[in-house]
PDB file of C-alpha atoms in Angstrom:
ATOM      1  CA  UNK A   1     105.466 152.981 104.452  1.00 63.00           C
ATOM      2  CA  UNK A   2     103.648 149.967 103.044  1.00 67.00           C
ATOM      3  CA  UNK A   3     100.522 150.551 105.116  1.00 71.00           C
ATOM      4  CA  UNK A   4     100.433 154.256 104.195  1.00 76.00           C
ATOM      5  CA  UNK A   5     100.715 153.336 100.509  1.00 74.00           C
ATOM      6  CA  UNK A   6      97.902 150.811 100.808  1.00 73.00           C
ATOM      7  CA  UNK A   7      95.633 153.343 102.517  1.00 75.00           C
ATOM      8  CA  UNK A   8      96.365 156.034  99.920  1.00 77.00           C
ATOM      9  CA  UNK A   9      95.743 153.606  97.052  1.00 75.00           C
ATOM     10  CA  UNK A  10      92.440 152.466  98.537  1.00 75.00           C
ATOM     11  CA  UNK A  11      91.263 156.056  99.054  1.00 77.00           C
ATOM     12  CA  UNK A  12      92.325 157.202  95.584  1.00 75.00           C
ATOM     13  CA  UNK A  13      90.722 154.187  93.916  1.00 71.00           C
ATOM     14  CA  UNK A  14      87.399 154.838  95.638  1.00 70.00           C
ATOM     15  CA  UNK A  15      87.569 158.415  94.368  1.00 71.00           C
ATOM     16  CA  UNK A  16      88.536 157.166  90.882  1.00 70.00           C
ATOM     17  CA  UNK A  17      91.587 159.441  90.908  1.00 73.00           C
ATOM     18  CA  UNK A  18      94.065 157.723  88.582  1.00 74.00           C
ATOM     19  CA  UNK A  19      96.536 160.624  88.737  1.00 81.00           C
ATOM     20  CA  UNK A  20      96.644 160.398  92.543  1.00 80.00           C
ATOM     21  CA  UNK A  21      97.284 156.637  92.311  1.00 76.00           C
ATOM     22  CA  UNK A  22     100.201 157.264  89.959  1.00 77.00           C
ATOM     23  CA  UNK A  23     101.563 159.926  92.308  1.00 82.00           C
ATOM     24  CA  UNK A  24     101.327 157.587  95.324  1.00 78.00           C
ATOM     25  CA  UNK A  25     103.193 154.839  93.479  1.00 77.00           C
ATOM     26  CA  UNK A  26     105.925 157.217  92.285  1.00 77.00           C
ATOM     27  CA  UNK A  27     106.434 158.569  95.798  1.00 80.00           C
ATOM     28  CA  UNK A  28     106.785 155.045  97.226  1.00 77.00           C
ATOM     29  CA  UNK A  29     110.532 154.904  96.618  1.00 76.00           C
ATOM     30  CA  UNK A  30     110.816 151.434  98.167  1.00 74.00           C
ATOM     31  CA  UNK A  31     109.060 150.090  95.029  1.00 71.00           C
ATOM     32  CA  UNK A  32     111.853 151.228  92.686  1.00 69.00           C
ATOM     33  CA  UNK A  33     114.263 148.484  93.794  1.00 68.00           C
ATOM     34  CA  UNK A  34     112.682 145.208  94.866  1.00 67.00           C
ATOM     35  CA  UNK A  35     114.986 142.592  96.421  1.00 69.00           C
ATOM     36  CA  UNK A  36     114.129 139.259  94.849  1.00 68.00           C
ATOM     37  CA  UNK A  37     114.203 135.785  96.359  1.00 66.00           C
ATOM     38  CA  UNK A  38     116.933 133.192  95.667  1.00 66.00           C
ATOM     39  CA  UNK A  39     116.713 131.501  92.294  1.00 66.00           C
ATOM     40  CA  UNK A  40     115.650 127.931  91.654  1.00 61.00           C
ATOM     41  CA  UNK A  41     117.655 125.894  89.161  1.00 58.00           C
ATOM     42  CA  UNK A  42     114.486 125.196  87.166  1.00 60.00           C
ATOM     43  CA  UNK A  43     114.419 128.805  85.991  1.00 72.00           C
ATOM     44  CA  UNK A  44     117.890 128.834  84.413  1.00 79.00           C
ATOM     45  CA  UNK A  45     117.113 127.302  80.985  1.00 78.00           C
ATOM     46  CA  UNK A  46     114.055 129.498  80.501  1.00 78.00           C
ATOM     47  CA  UNK A  47     116.030 132.544  81.626  1.00 81.00           C
ATOM     48  CA  UNK A  48     118.860 131.754  79.192  1.00 83.00           C
ATOM     49  CA  UNK A  49     116.410 131.541  76.301  1.00 82.00           C
ATOM     50  CA  UNK A  50     114.831 134.862  77.201  1.00 81.00           C
ATOM     51  CA  UNK A  51     118.103 136.658  78.028  1.00 80.00           C
ATOM     52  CA  UNK A  52     119.637 135.543  74.742  1.00 82.00           C
ATOM     53  CA  UNK A  53     116.847 137.252  72.812  1.00 82.00           C
ATOM     54  CA  UNK A  54     117.315 140.620  74.531  1.00 81.00           C
ATOM     55  CA  UNK A  55     120.028 143.259  74.518  1.00 83.00           C
ATOM     56  CA  UNK A  56     121.834 144.183  77.724  1.00 87.00           C
ATOM     57  CA  UNK A  57     124.583 146.493  78.908  1.00 90.00           C
ATOM     58  CA  UNK A  58     127.206 144.550  80.854  1.00 90.00           C
ATOM     59  CA  UNK A  59     129.964 146.561  82.532  1.00 91.00           C
ATOM     60  CA  UNK A  60     129.300 149.331  80.026  1.00 91.00           C
ATOM     61  CA  UNK A  61     129.400 147.048  76.948  1.00 88.00           C
ATOM     62  CA  UNK A  62     126.208 146.730  74.889  1.00 87.00           C
ATOM     63  CA  UNK A  63     125.373 143.227  73.738  1.00 85.00           C
ATOM     64  CA  UNK A  64     123.677 142.110  70.530  1.00 80.00           C
ATOM     65  CA  UNK A  65     120.491 140.045  70.849  1.00 79.00           C
ATOM     66  CA  UNK A  66     120.720 136.444  69.592  1.00 76.00           C
ATOM     67  CA  UNK A  67     124.463 136.747  68.800  1.00 73.00           C
ATOM     68  CA  UNK A  68     126.767 133.872  69.683  1.00 71.00           C
ATOM     69  CA  UNK A  69     129.847 136.150  69.707  1.00 73.00           C
ATOM     70  CA  UNK A  70     128.538 139.469  71.020  1.00 74.00           C
ATOM     71  CA  UNK A  71     125.494 138.269  72.912  1.00 79.00           C
ATOM     72  CA  UNK A  72     124.505 138.614  76.523  1.00 84.00           C
ATOM     73  CA  UNK A  73     125.104 134.976  77.430  1.00 86.00           C
ATOM     74  CA  UNK A  74     128.602 134.830  75.950  1.00 87.00           C
ATOM     75  CA  UNK A  75     129.728 138.033  77.642  1.00 88.00           C
ATOM     76  CA  UNK A  76     128.310 136.965  81.023  1.00 89.00           C
ATOM     77  CA  UNK A  77     129.971 133.542  80.813  1.00 90.00           C
ATOM     78  CA  UNK A  78     133.335 135.047  79.913  1.00 90.00           C
ATOM     79  CA  UNK A  79     133.129 137.760  82.551  1.00 90.00           C
ATOM     80  CA  UNK A  80     132.082 135.309  85.285  1.00 91.00           C
ATOM     81  CA  UNK A  81     135.066 133.053  84.556  1.00 92.00           C
ATOM     82  CA  UNK A  82     137.522 135.943  84.222  1.00 90.00           C
ATOM     83  CA  UNK A  83     136.506 137.689  87.442  1.00 90.00           C
ATOM     84  CA  UNK A  84     136.584 134.464  89.468  1.00 90.00           C
ATOM     85  CA  UNK A  85     139.999 133.449  88.104  1.00 90.00           C
ATOM     86  CA  UNK A  86     141.611 136.880  88.034  1.00 89.00           C
ATOM     87  CA  UNK A  87     140.757 137.604  91.665  1.00 90.00           C
ATOM     88  CA  UNK A  88     141.203 133.998  92.887  1.00 90.00           C
ATOM     89  CA  UNK A  89     137.616 133.869  94.144  1.00 88.00           C
ATOM     90  CA  UNK A  90     136.428 130.579  95.563  1.00 89.00           C
ATOM     91  CA  UNK A  91     133.239 130.667  93.483  1.00 88.00           C
ATOM     92  CA  UNK A  92     131.826 128.476  90.757  1.00 90.00           C
ATOM     93  CA  UNK A  93     131.746 130.713  87.638  1.00 91.00           C
ATOM     94  CA  UNK A  94     128.783 128.781  86.216  1.00 90.00           C
ATOM     95  CA  UNK A  95     126.739 129.438  89.392  1.00 88.00           C
ATOM     96  CA  UNK A  96     127.613 133.137  89.187  1.00 88.00           C
ATOM     97  CA  UNK A  97     126.564 133.153  85.525  1.00 89.00           C
ATOM     98  CA  UNK A  98     123.270 131.341  86.232  1.00 88.00           C
ATOM     99  CA  UNK A  99     122.289 133.712  89.032  1.00 85.00           C
ATOM    100  CA  UNK A 100     122.892 136.774  86.896  1.00 87.00           C
ATOM    101  CA  UNK A 101     121.142 135.316  83.835  1.00 87.00           C
ATOM    102  CA  UNK A 102     118.037 134.683  85.924  1.00 83.00           C
ATOM    103  CA  UNK A 103     118.059 138.258  87.167  1.00 83.00           C
ATOM    104  CA  UNK A 104     118.411 139.862  83.735  1.00 85.00           C
ATOM    105  CA  UNK A 105     115.691 137.684  82.241  1.00 82.00           C
ATOM    106  CA  UNK A 106     112.684 139.971  82.180  1.00 81.00           C
ATOM    107  CA  UNK A 107     110.316 136.983  82.443  1.00 79.00           C
ATOM    108  CA  UNK A 108     111.913 135.533  85.585  1.00 78.00           C
ATOM    109  CA  UNK A 109     112.485 138.938  87.214  1.00 79.00           C
ATOM    110  CA  UNK A 110     108.917 140.104  86.578  1.00 80.00           C
ATOM    111  CA  UNK A 111     107.461 136.847  87.943  1.00 80.00           C
ATOM    112  CA  UNK A 112     109.528 137.208  91.133  1.00 79.00           C
ATOM    113  CA  UNK A 113     108.733 140.910  91.513  1.00 79.00           C
ATOM    114  CA  UNK A 114     105.039 140.265  90.816  1.00 81.00           C
ATOM    115  CA  UNK A 115     104.766 137.807  93.697  1.00 79.00           C
ATOM    116  CA  UNK A 116     106.195 140.410  96.078  1.00 77.00           C
ATOM    117  CA  UNK A 117     104.375 143.471  94.763  1.00 79.00           C
ATOM    118  CA  UNK A 118     100.916 141.909  94.527  1.00 79.00           C
ATOM    119  CA  UNK A 119     100.876 141.502  98.323  1.00 76.00           C
ATOM    120  CA  UNK A 120     101.343 145.232  98.715  1.00 73.00           C
ATOM    121  CA  UNK A 121      98.787 146.261  96.102  1.00 74.00           C
ATOM    122  CA  UNK A 122      96.152 143.558  96.819  1.00 67.00           C
ATOM    123  CA  UNK A 123      95.392 145.075 100.229  1.00 56.00           C
ATOM    124  CA  UNK A 124      93.804 148.045  98.476  1.00 62.00           C
ATOM    125  CA  UNK A 125      90.854 147.675  96.111  1.00 73.00           C
ATOM    126  CA  UNK A 126      93.208 147.273  93.149  1.00 76.00           C
ATOM    127  CA  UNK A 127      94.882 144.228  91.650  1.00 77.00           C
ATOM    128  CA  UNK A 128      98.312 144.160  90.079  1.00 79.00           C
ATOM    129  CA  UNK A 129      98.776 142.642  86.628  1.00 80.00           C
ATOM    130  CA  UNK A 130     101.881 141.977  84.552  1.00 81.00           C
ATOM    131  CA  UNK A 131     102.228 143.731  81.206  1.00 80.00           C
ATOM    132  CA  UNK A 132     104.739 143.513  78.371  1.00 75.00           C
ATOM    133  CA  UNK A 133     105.351 147.280  78.017  1.00 73.00           C
ATOM    134  CA  UNK A 134     109.020 147.186  79.077  1.00 60.00           C
ATOM    135  CA  UNK A 135     109.791 144.346  76.674  1.00 60.00           C
ATOM    136  CA  UNK A 136     108.098 146.167  73.798  1.00 66.00           C
ATOM    137  CA  UNK A 137     110.108 149.330  74.528  1.00 70.00           C
ATOM    138  CA  UNK A 138     113.344 147.277  74.348  1.00 74.00           C
ATOM    139  CA  UNK A 139     114.711 148.651  77.602  1.00 80.00           C
ATOM    140  CA  UNK A 140     118.031 146.809  78.080  1.00 86.00           C
ATOM    141  CA  UNK A 141     118.967 145.234  81.393  1.00 86.00           C
ATOM    142  CA  UNK A 142     122.172 146.539  82.921  1.00 90.00           C
ATOM    143  CA  UNK A 143     124.740 144.524  84.845  1.00 91.00           C
ATOM    144  CA  UNK A 144     127.782 145.824  86.682  1.00 93.00           C
ATOM    145  CA  UNK A 145     130.035 143.006  87.917  1.00 91.00           C
ATOM    146  CA  UNK A 146     133.102 143.718  90.030  1.00 90.00           C
ATOM    147  CA  UNK A 147     135.314 142.352  92.774  1.00 89.00           C
ATOM    148  CA  UNK A 148     135.692 144.226  96.015  1.00 87.00           C
ATOM    149  CA  UNK A 149     137.236 143.037  99.256  1.00 87.00           C
ATOM    150  CA  UNK A 150     137.632 139.485  97.999  1.00 87.00           C
ATOM    151  CA  UNK A 151     133.955 139.190  97.057  1.00 87.00           C
ATOM    152  CA  UNK A 152     132.185 139.282  93.716  1.00 87.00           C
ATOM    153  CA  UNK A 153     129.405 141.838  93.403  1.00 89.00           C
ATOM    154  CA  UNK A 154     126.797 142.234  90.699  1.00 88.00           C
ATOM    155  CA  UNK A 155     124.328 145.072  90.431  1.00 88.00           C
ATOM    156  CA  UNK A 156     121.563 143.968  88.076  1.00 86.00           C
ATOM    157  CA  UNK A 157     118.863 146.327  86.872  1.00 85.00           C
ATOM    158  CA  UNK A 158     115.993 144.894  84.833  1.00 82.00           C
ATOM    159  CA  UNK A 159     112.997 147.015  83.926  1.00 81.00           C
ATOM    160  CA  UNK A 160     109.663 145.249  84.114  1.00 81.00           C
ATOM    161  CA  UNK A 161     106.194 146.714  83.812  1.00 81.00           C
ATOM    162  CA  UNK A 162     102.946 146.215  85.660  1.00 82.00           C
ATOM    163  CA  UNK A 163      99.437 147.613  85.453  1.00 80.00           C
ATOM    164  CA  UNK A 164      96.571 148.045  87.863  1.00 80.00           C
ATOM    165  CA  UNK A 165      92.921 147.082  87.527  1.00 78.00           C
ATOM    166  CA  UNK A 166      90.043 147.749  89.859  1.00 75.00           C
ATOM    167  CA  UNK A 167      88.889 144.682  91.763  1.00 74.00           C
ATOM    168  CA  UNK A 168      85.283 145.717  91.134  1.00 70.00           C
ATOM    169  CA  UNK A 169      85.771 145.195  87.391  1.00 72.00           C
ATOM    170  CA  UNK A 170      87.054 141.678  88.004  1.00 72.00           C
ATOM    171  CA  UNK A 171      84.092 140.860  90.230  1.00 68.00           C
ATOM    172  CA  UNK A 172      81.597 141.469  87.427  1.00 66.00           C
ATOM    173  CA  UNK A 173      83.189 138.801  85.223  1.00 65.00           C
ATOM    174  CA  UNK A 174      84.862 141.151  82.780  1.00 69.00           C
ATOM    175  CA  UNK A 175      88.146 139.283  83.186  1.00 71.00           C
ATOM    176  CA  UNK A 176      90.435 137.407  85.499  1.00 71.00           C
ATOM    177  CA  UNK A 177      94.082 137.354  86.512  1.00 74.00           C
ATOM    178  CA  UNK A 178      95.876 134.047  85.933  1.00 71.00           C
ATOM    179  CA  UNK A 179      98.464 132.524  88.285  1.00 72.00           C
ATOM    180  CA  UNK A 180     101.281 134.299  86.417  1.00 73.00           C
ATOM    181  CA  UNK A 181      99.695 137.722  86.839  1.00 73.00           C
ATOM    182  CA  UNK A 182      98.392 138.279  83.307  1.00 74.00           C
ATOM    183  CA  UNK A 183      94.892 139.521  82.533  1.00 73.00           C
ATOM    184  CA  UNK A 184      92.868 136.744  80.862  1.00 71.00           C
ATOM    185  CA  UNK A 185      89.283 135.936  79.832  1.00 66.00           C
ATOM    186  CA  UNK A 186      88.455 139.512  78.947  1.00 64.00           C
ATOM    187  CA  UNK A 187      85.101 140.153  77.333  1.00 64.00           C
ATOM    188  CA  UNK A 188      85.613 141.830  73.973  1.00 63.00           C
ATOM    189  CA  UNK A 189      82.526 143.996  74.444  1.00 60.00           C
ATOM    190  CA  UNK A 190      83.636 145.266  77.861  1.00 66.00           C
ATOM    191  CA  UNK A 191      87.433 145.631  77.989  1.00 65.00           C
ATOM    192  CA  UNK A 192      88.983 146.255  81.377  1.00 68.00           C
ATOM    193  CA  UNK A 193      90.748 149.576  81.749  1.00 64.00           C
ATOM    194  CA  UNK A 194      94.346 148.931  82.779  1.00 68.00           C
ATOM    195  CA  UNK A 195      96.035 151.751  84.650  1.00 67.00           C
TER     196      UNK A 195
END
């Protein structure tokens, strides 16, 4: 699947067919749910800051951004403790909370997804860049936490957005992609077209 996608992207880019590129990416269903790597403890504080500033839907309950009573962090903390205690799960509620907070943080999730997706896209003559479109549209993250069979489960869905640029445009010094995946050093006179 991955190789077929890379070949189709390379062919469509050479032809300059943006609509075909979009179609290829939409048909690659394995891109709609990317399994992320384990979380490092360094990311937790940053993730908490970001998650606190965004709305989420947790077990069907909408949270209020930046609220200490109805906010994302408060609801996740309470739910983590309650589920672990109620079902006598041998889990640390704070570890459960930290893992979920890192996954609903758009910044942490997009950085993790970027590192995986750029390997797939880079093989064609396109480069993947991170954009802030999902954050600007205020798409809430959703979390469904539940116990089943003596185990705690959490389905976390966080929408992040990416764009594509042609590698040829980067080669001519019009811009560059920094280590975090953002487009930088763009010339004002020659903006790079982001797909």
